[in-house]
Amino acid sequence: MTKKPSSMGRQKIQIAKIEVKNHLQVTFSKRCSSLFKIAIELCTLCGVEIAILVFSPARKFFSLGHPNVESLIDRFILRNNTNNNPIANNSLQLVEAHRNANVCGLNFQITQILGEVEIEKKRGEPLDQMRKLVRANVGVKLP
């Protein structure tokens, strides 16, 4: 006499758009991480170069690239870029404009942070002077 399994086991799911937002996000998260894992394994085992770009249902951007996404996209665009292909030319210009915008934004952030560092250094100068005076007068080492 054979026993029936206590569970139904792994079932096939119907491939259709998931309508419930919570279920959609959970499924996306699990499958996206699986996709990236398989891509990394493919790179490791076969020595391929790969780029994956994904936008989540919440409109967040995820990317994976080996060796990196930007170099592979540049190579793809340049390979498909001919003088007779205005779409490829525009794509290359958009990628370059996006990079320049990112660089400008990062430069602005660095400038702000360096300004804040200078302000904090100036705030600390009177404390350093007081510490030197106390050391000279008392002879005790302070931190």
Short mmCIF file of C-alpha atoms in Angstrom, two decimals:
data_model
loop_
_atom_site.label_atom_id
_atom_site.label_comp_id
_atom_site.label_asym_id
_atom_site.label_seq_id
_atom_site.Cartn_x
_atom_site.Cartn_y
_atom_site.Cartn_z
CA MET A 1 0.00 0.00 0.00
CA THR A 2 1.39 3.40 -0.98
CA LYS A 3 0.87 6.58 0.97
CA LYS A 4 -0.37 9.74 -0.65
CA PRO A 5 1.96 12.70 -0.39
CA SER A 6 0.94 15.17 2.32
CA SER A 7 1.34 18.17 0.01
CA MET A 8 0.56 18.86 -3.61
CA GLY A 9 4.23 19.51 -4.38
CA ARG A 10 5.49 22.08 -6.77
CA GLN A 11 2.74 23.15 -9.15
CA LYS A 12 2.97 24.85 -12.51
CA ILE A 13 1.60 28.35 -12.52
CA GLN A 14 -0.34 29.95 -15.30
CA ILE A 15 1.76 32.57 -17.08
CA ALA A 16 -0.41 35.66 -17.04
CA LYS A 17 -0.07 39.16 -15.61
CA ILE A 18 -0.50 39.21 -11.85
CA GLU A 19 -3.19 41.71 -10.90
CA VAL A 20 -2.66 41.94 -7.10
CA LYS A 21 0.04 44.57 -6.47
CA ASN A 22 1.56 42.87 -3.41
CA HIS A 23 1.78 39.52 -5.20
CA LEU A 24 3.22 41.26 -8.25
CA GLN A 25 6.00 42.92 -6.22
CA VAL A 26 6.90 39.71 -4.38
CA THR A 27 7.01 37.72 -7.61
CA PHE A 28 9.10 40.41 -9.31
CA SER A 29 11.57 40.50 -6.43
CA LYS A 30 12.04 36.73 -6.34
CA ARG A 31 12.27 36.29 -10.10
CA CYS A 32 14.55 39.28 -10.60
CA SER A 33 17.04 37.97 -8.03
CA SER A 34 16.85 34.53 -9.70
CA LEU A 35 17.46 36.11 -13.10
CA PHE A 36 20.51 37.97 -11.82
CA LYS A 37 21.83 34.84 -10.10
CA ILE A 38 21.51 32.79 -13.29
CA ALA A 39 23.19 35.58 -15.29
CA ILE A 40 26.14 35.64 -12.88
CA GLU A 41 26.44 31.85 -13.12
CA LEU A 42 26.40 32.10 -16.93
CA CYS A 43 29.19 34.68 -16.81
CA THR A 44 31.26 32.55 -14.47
CA LEU A 45 30.75 29.23 -16.24
CA CYS A 46 30.95 30.38 -19.85
CA GLY A 47 32.99 33.56 -19.64
CA VAL A 48 30.34 35.63 -21.40
CA GLU A 49 29.73 39.34 -21.08
CA ILE A 50 26.17 40.20 -20.11
CA ALA A 51 24.04 43.26 -19.41
CA ILE A 52 20.52 43.14 -17.97
CA LEU A 53 18.36 46.23 -17.48
CA VAL A 54 15.09 45.87 -15.57
CA PHE A 55 12.43 48.35 -14.49
CA SER A 56 10.31 47.10 -11.59
CA PRO A 57 6.54 47.50 -11.39
CA ALA A 58 7.28 50.38 -8.99
CA ARG A 59 9.37 52.02 -11.76
CA LYS A 60 12.69 51.41 -9.99
CA PHE A 61 15.70 50.60 -12.15
CA PHE A 62 17.85 47.50 -11.62
CA SER A 63 20.87 46.54 -13.69
CA LEU A 64 23.49 43.84 -13.80
CA GLY A 65 26.50 43.79 -16.04
CA HIS A 66 29.68 41.84 -16.42
CA PRO A 67 32.21 43.42 -16.73
CA ASN A 68 29.89 46.45 -16.39
CA VAL A 69 26.64 47.64 -17.93
CA GLU A 70 27.93 50.90 -19.40
CA SER A 71 30.76 49.38 -21.42
CA LEU A 72 28.46 46.71 -22.86
CA ILE A 73 25.76 49.21 -23.79
CA ASP A 74 28.36 51.47 -25.41
CA ARG A 75 29.70 48.53 -27.40
CA PHE A 76 26.19 47.54 -28.47
CA ILE A 77 25.28 51.06 -29.53
CA LEU A 78 28.54 51.58 -31.40
CA ARG A 79 28.15 48.23 -33.15
CA ASN A 80 24.70 49.20 -34.34
CA ASN A 81 25.67 52.81 -35.00
CA THR A 82 25.98 53.67 -38.68
CA ASN A 83 25.68 56.96 -40.47
CA ASN A 84 22.38 55.78 -41.96
CA ASN A 85 20.88 55.02 -38.56
CA PRO A 86 19.66 58.25 -36.90
CA ILE A 87 18.00 56.30 -34.06
CA ALA A 88 21.33 54.80 -33.00
CA ASN A 89 22.99 58.22 -33.23
CA ASN A 90 20.27 59.73 -31.03
CA SER A 91 20.61 56.85 -28.56
CA LEU A 92 24.33 57.44 -28.27
CA GLN A 93 23.72 61.15 -27.70
CA LEU A 94 21.12 60.37 -25.02
CA VAL A 95 23.49 58.02 -23.21
CA GLU A 96 26.24 60.65 -23.32
CA ALA A 97 23.87 63.38 -22.10
CA HIS A 98 22.72 61.13 -19.24
CA ARG A 99 26.31 60.48 -18.19
CA ASN A 100 27.15 64.18 -18.33
CA ALA A 101 24.10 65.00 -16.21
CA ASN A 102 25.16 62.38 -13.65
CA VAL A 103 28.70 63.78 -13.53
CA CYS A 104 27.40 67.34 -13.10
CA GLY A 105 25.11 66.22 -10.28
CA LEU A 106 27.93 64.38 -8.51
CA ASN A 107 30.26 67.37 -8.90
CA PHE A 108 27.61 69.60 -7.34
CA GLN A 109 27.24 67.19 -4.39
CA ILE A 110 31.02 67.08 -3.87
CA THR A 111 31.21 70.87 -3.91
CA GLN A 112 28.45 71.09 -1.28
CA ILE A 113 30.11 68.49 0.95
CA LEU A 114 33.52 70.16 0.69
CA GLY A 115 31.90 73.47 1.67
CA GLU A 116 30.32 71.82 4.72
CA VAL A 117 33.68 70.30 5.69
CA GLU A 118 35.33 73.74 5.54
CA ILE A 119 32.58 75.23 7.73
CA GLU A 120 33.07 72.47 10.31
CA LYS A 121 36.84 72.98 10.28
CA LYS A 122 36.35 76.70 10.99
CA ARG A 123 33.95 75.86 13.81
CA GLY A 124 36.63 73.61 15.35
CA GLU A 125 39.46 76.17 15.23
CA PRO A 126 38.50 77.97 18.49
CA LEU A 127 38.33 74.60 20.24
CA ASP A 128 41.81 73.70 18.99
CA GLN A 129 43.15 77.03 20.26
CA MET A 130 41.53 76.50 23.67
CA ARG A 131 42.99 72.99 23.85
CA LYS A 132 46.51 74.34 23.12
CA LEU A 133 46.16 77.00 25.82
CA VAL A 134 44.99 74.49 28.40
CA ARG A 135 47.85 72.11 27.55
CA ALA A 136 50.38 74.90 27.83
CA ASN A 137 49.02 76.20 31.16
CA VAL A 138 48.11 72.96 32.89
CA GLY A 139 50.57 70.55 31.37
CA VAL A 140 47.91 67.85 31.14
CA LYS A 141 47.31 65.97 27.92
CA LEU A 142 43.80 66.29 26.59
CA PRO A 143 42.33 64.28 23.76
#
